[in-house]
């Protein structure tokens, strides 16, 4: 069958997760950078979000679904453990990060800097400040979660780690979140270990968001 095609801007945390997952599985793919709401994306995602994927006649949207397909359709190390307990814990952390951490840390806080929508293009301070208390709590929870083994689930890499990593990486690049991350030593070490992986280096987005 044709090669997989992964479509989406490289800076997107969800696109990056999908590309890390493919690299960890050793799955070759065609990469098509594209912003949300462009024709290539709209052709697959009913709401124009990235990433999207194509494999032969299969078209998929939602990073979790794309990662599930890559994990199950190809040989290579399992990104979700086969045992029910490990699999459920991976789902727990993916869901928690996607429904709580991403909305606060990425959509509210980081977007407040990167796509502020203010008249003069300056950071949206109200939006940024509004995210800080929840971020503080969330990063403390994540720090405790990786404190034991260095991973969110079990003692080796899973999709839960891959899904979290890009967000934690980007949080090191903005002022308030950088300070919060520095206080969370286990989470900082988690980012450092993920950065050392070949899959992460091979997919690192050029260029990263500008440091403030
Ligand atoms: N739940 C989706 C979220 C995808 C998502 O929000 N992608 C962002 C980029 S990181 C996007 O396309 N934003 C544009 C928009 O929401 O209009 C997934 O996991 O794939």
Short mmCIF file of C-alpha atoms and ligand atoms in Angstrom, two decimals:
data_model
loop_
_atom_site.label_atom_id
_atom_site.label_comp_id
_atom_site.label_asym_id
_atom_site.label_seq_id
_atom_site.Cartn_x
_atom_site.Cartn_y
_atom_site.Cartn_z
CA UNK A 1 0.00 0.00 0.00
CA UNK A 2 1.05 3.64 -0.49
CA UNK A 3 3.09 5.40 2.14
CA UNK A 4 1.26 7.17 4.97
CA UNK A 5 0.90 10.93 4.53
CA UNK A 6 0.90 13.12 7.64
CA UNK A 7 -0.43 16.63 7.06
CA UNK A 8 -0.10 19.65 9.37
CA UNK A 9 2.20 22.47 10.44
CA UNK A 10 5.34 21.18 12.18
CA UNK A 11 4.96 23.59 15.13
CA UNK A 12 1.60 22.13 16.19
CA UNK A 13 1.98 20.06 19.35
CA UNK A 14 -0.45 17.46 17.98
CA UNK A 15 1.31 17.20 14.62
CA UNK A 16 4.61 16.80 16.43
CA UNK A 17 3.19 14.00 18.62
CA UNK A 18 1.95 12.10 15.57
CA UNK A 19 5.33 12.46 13.85
CA UNK A 20 7.17 11.26 16.96
CA UNK A 21 4.83 8.27 17.15
CA UNK A 22 5.57 7.38 13.51
CA UNK A 23 9.31 7.76 14.08
CA UNK A 24 9.21 5.60 17.23
CA UNK A 25 7.43 2.87 15.24
CA UNK A 26 9.91 3.20 12.39
CA UNK A 27 7.08 4.04 9.98
CA UNK A 28 8.18 5.96 6.89
CA UNK A 29 5.75 8.68 5.83
CA UNK A 30 5.33 11.54 3.45
CA UNK A 31 5.17 14.77 5.40
CA UNK A 32 3.05 17.64 4.07
CA UNK A 33 3.30 20.81 6.18
CA UNK A 34 -0.01 22.67 6.08
CA UNK A 35 -1.76 25.18 8.30
CA UNK A 36 -5.24 24.58 9.74
CA UNK A 37 -8.16 25.46 7.46
CA UNK A 38 -6.16 25.05 4.24
CA UNK A 39 -7.54 22.96 1.37
CA UNK A 40 -5.31 19.90 2.12
CA UNK A 41 -6.56 19.87 5.71
CA UNK A 42 -10.18 20.79 5.04
CA UNK A 43 -10.33 17.89 2.58
CA UNK A 44 -10.00 15.50 5.56
CA UNK A 45 -10.93 17.29 8.80
CA UNK A 46 -14.52 18.54 8.99
CA UNK A 47 -13.39 21.39 11.27
CA UNK A 48 -10.07 22.12 9.52
CA UNK A 49 -7.78 21.16 12.41
CA UNK A 50 -4.35 19.55 12.21
CA UNK A 51 -3.01 16.89 12.07
CA UNK A 52 -4.74 14.82 9.44
CA UNK A 53 -3.51 11.62 7.81
CA UNK A 54 -4.01 9.66 4.61
CA UNK A 55 -3.07 6.04 3.95
CA UNK A 56 -4.37 4.59 0.70
CA UNK A 57 -8.11 5.18 0.83
CA UNK A 58 -8.12 5.76 4.61
CA UNK A 59 -8.36 9.38 5.73
CA UNK A 60 -8.16 10.20 9.44
CA UNK A 61 -8.36 13.24 11.68
CA UNK A 62 -7.69 13.56 15.48
CA UNK A 63 -4.16 12.87 16.67
CA UNK A 64 -5.29 10.10 19.04
CA UNK A 65 -6.96 8.20 16.19
CA UNK A 66 -3.98 8.71 13.90
CA UNK A 67 -1.57 7.44 16.58
CA UNK A 68 -3.81 4.44 17.24
CA UNK A 69 -3.74 3.55 13.56
CA UNK A 70 0.04 3.96 13.28
CA UNK A 71 0.52 1.87 16.42
CA UNK A 72 -1.77 -0.99 15.38
CA UNK A 73 -1.26 -1.11 11.63
CA UNK A 74 2.51 -1.39 11.73
CA UNK A 75 5.09 -3.55 13.45
CA UNK A 76 7.55 -1.96 15.86
CA UNK A 77 7.44 -1.21 19.57
CA UNK A 78 3.90 -0.88 20.96
CA UNK A 79 3.06 2.69 21.91
CA UNK A 80 0.09 1.49 23.98
CA UNK A 81 0.70 -1.52 26.24
CA UNK A 82 -1.27 -4.67 25.46
CA UNK A 83 -2.35 -5.23 29.07
CA UNK A 84 -5.67 -3.61 30.07
CA UNK A 85 -4.19 -1.76 33.02
CA UNK A 86 -1.34 -0.18 31.05
CA UNK A 87 -3.63 0.61 28.11
CA UNK A 88 -6.19 2.30 30.38
CA UNK A 89 -3.51 4.37 32.08
CA UNK A 90 -2.26 5.58 28.70
CA UNK A 91 -5.83 6.59 27.75
CA UNK A 92 -6.21 8.33 31.09
CA UNK A 93 -3.15 10.53 30.57
CA UNK A 94 -3.81 11.23 26.89
CA UNK A 95 -7.35 12.27 27.73
CA UNK A 96 -6.28 14.33 30.74
CA UNK A 97 -3.62 16.19 28.75
CA UNK A 98 -5.92 16.76 25.76
CA UNK A 99 -8.96 17.92 27.69
CA UNK A 100 -7.36 19.82 30.60
CA UNK A 101 -3.69 20.62 30.01
CA UNK A 102 -3.78 21.53 26.30
CA UNK A 103 -6.77 23.90 26.63
CA UNK A 104 -5.07 25.81 29.46
CA UNK A 105 -1.38 25.61 28.59
CA UNK A 106 -1.57 25.77 24.79
CA UNK A 107 -4.91 27.23 23.67
CA UNK A 108 -5.13 29.82 26.44
CA UNK A 109 -1.54 30.57 27.57
CA UNK A 110 0.75 29.91 24.57
CA UNK A 111 -1.77 31.15 22.03
CA UNK A 112 -1.99 34.33 24.14
CA UNK A 113 1.63 34.95 23.09
CA UNK A 114 1.82 33.42 19.62
CA UNK A 115 -1.58 34.34 18.13
CA UNK A 116 -2.77 37.05 20.55
CA UNK A 117 -5.31 38.64 18.24
CA UNK A 118 -4.65 42.04 19.87
CA UNK A 119 -4.80 45.22 17.80
CA UNK A 120 -1.03 45.79 17.99
CA UNK A 121 0.03 42.13 18.05
CA UNK A 122 1.25 42.34 21.66
CA UNK A 123 0.63 39.39 24.01
CA UNK A 124 -2.90 39.13 25.35
CA UNK A 125 -2.04 39.69 29.01
CA UNK A 126 -5.54 39.02 30.36
CA UNK A 127 -5.68 35.67 28.59
CA UNK A 128 -2.14 34.78 29.73
CA UNK A 129 -2.65 35.80 33.38
CA UNK A 130 -5.97 33.98 33.45
CA UNK A 131 -4.26 30.68 32.62
CA UNK A 132 -1.53 30.84 35.28
CA UNK A 133 -3.26 29.43 38.39
CA UNK A 134 -4.55 26.33 36.57
CA UNK A 135 -1.20 25.85 34.85
CA UNK A 136 0.60 25.88 38.20
CA UNK A 137 -1.66 23.07 39.45
CA UNK A 138 -1.44 21.07 36.25
CA UNK A 139 2.34 21.18 36.04
CA UNK A 140 2.62 20.05 39.67
CA UNK A 141 0.37 17.08 38.90
CA UNK A 142 2.41 16.15 35.83
CA UNK A 143 5.65 16.51 37.76
CA UNK A 144 4.41 14.02 40.36
CA UNK A 145 3.18 11.68 37.64
CA UNK A 146 6.62 11.34 36.04
CA UNK A 147 8.54 11.41 39.33
CA UNK A 148 8.64 7.64 39.83
CA UNK A 149 9.87 6.12 36.58
CA UNK A 150 10.39 9.16 34.39
CA UNK A 151 7.34 8.11 32.33
CA UNK A 152 3.61 8.76 32.75
CA UNK A 153 2.81 5.05 32.49
CA UNK A 154 5.02 2.10 33.42
CA UNK A 155 8.75 2.31 33.03
CA UNK A 156 9.13 2.87 29.30
CA UNK A 157 7.93 5.23 26.58
CA UNK A 158 4.24 5.16 25.69
CA UNK A 159 1.88 7.33 23.71
CA UNK A 160 1.08 9.16 26.97
CA UNK A 161 4.66 10.53 27.04
CA UNK A 162 4.65 11.31 23.32
CA UNK A 163 1.38 13.23 23.65
CA UNK A 164 2.61 15.30 26.60
CA UNK A 165 6.13 16.06 25.45
CA UNK A 166 5.56 18.83 22.84
CA UNK A 167 3.44 20.82 25.30
CA UNK A 168 6.04 20.57 28.08
CA UNK A 169 8.76 21.50 25.58
CA UNK A 170 6.94 24.64 24.46
CA UNK A 171 6.21 25.67 28.04
CA UNK A 172 9.96 26.08 28.55
CA UNK A 173 9.94 28.87 25.96
CA UNK A 174 7.63 31.47 27.55
CA UNK A 175 8.38 33.54 30.63
CA UNK A 176 5.87 32.48 33.29
CA UNK A 177 5.74 28.87 32.18
CA UNK A 178 9.53 28.67 31.99
CA UNK A 179 9.70 29.68 35.65
CA UNK A 180 7.02 27.12 36.52
CA UNK A 181 8.82 24.40 34.59
CA UNK A 182 12.13 25.19 36.33
CA UNK A 183 10.43 24.49 39.66
CA UNK A 184 9.17 21.09 38.41
CA UNK A 185 12.42 19.13 38.31
CA UNK A 186 10.94 15.77 37.30
CA UNK A 187 9.04 17.30 34.41
CA UNK A 188 12.16 19.16 33.30
CA UNK A 189 14.15 15.91 33.31
CA UNK A 190 11.32 14.26 31.37
CA UNK A 191 11.66 16.93 28.65
CA UNK A 192 15.45 16.50 28.58
CA UNK A 193 15.16 12.72 28.17
CA UNK A 194 12.55 13.04 25.44
CA UNK A 195 14.74 15.58 23.63
CA UNK A 196 17.56 13.04 23.56
CA UNK A 197 15.44 10.56 21.57
CA UNK A 198 16.17 10.18 17.89
CA UNK A 199 12.44 10.33 17.08
CA UNK A 200 12.19 13.76 18.71
CA UNK A 201 15.36 15.17 17.14
CA UNK A 202 14.26 13.93 13.70
CA UNK A 203 10.89 15.70 13.96
CA UNK A 204 11.84 18.87 15.86
CA UNK A 205 9.97 21.81 14.31
CA UNK A 206 12.05 24.51 12.65
CA UNK A 207 12.08 27.16 14.04
CA UNK A 208 10.71 26.89 17.59
CA UNK A 209 8.46 29.70 18.86
CA UNK A 210 10.46 32.83 19.59
CA UNK A 211 11.73 33.07 23.19
CA UNK A 212 10.17 36.03 24.99
N1 LIG B 1 -8.19 17.07 19.28
C1 LIG B 1 -7.42 17.46 18.11
C2 LIG B 1 -6.87 18.85 18.32
C3 LIG B 1 -6.20 19.39 17.08
C4 LIG B 1 -5.90 20.86 17.22
O1 LIG B 1 -6.49 21.60 18.04
N2 LIG B 1 -4.99 21.33 16.39
C5 LIG B 1 -4.69 22.73 16.37
C6 LIG B 1 -3.18 22.94 16.11
S1 LIG B 1 -2.21 22.28 17.43
C7 LIG B 1 -5.48 23.41 15.27
O2 LIG B 1 -5.67 22.83 14.22
N3 LIG B 1 -5.95 24.63 15.53
C8 LIG B 1 -6.70 25.39 14.58
C9 LIG B 1 -8.14 25.53 14.98
O3 LIG B 1 -8.55 25.04 16.04
O4 LIG B 1 -8.88 26.14 14.23
C10 LIG B 1 -6.31 16.44 17.86
O5 LIG B 1 -5.88 15.78 18.82
O6 LIG B 1 -5.90 16.25 16.71
#
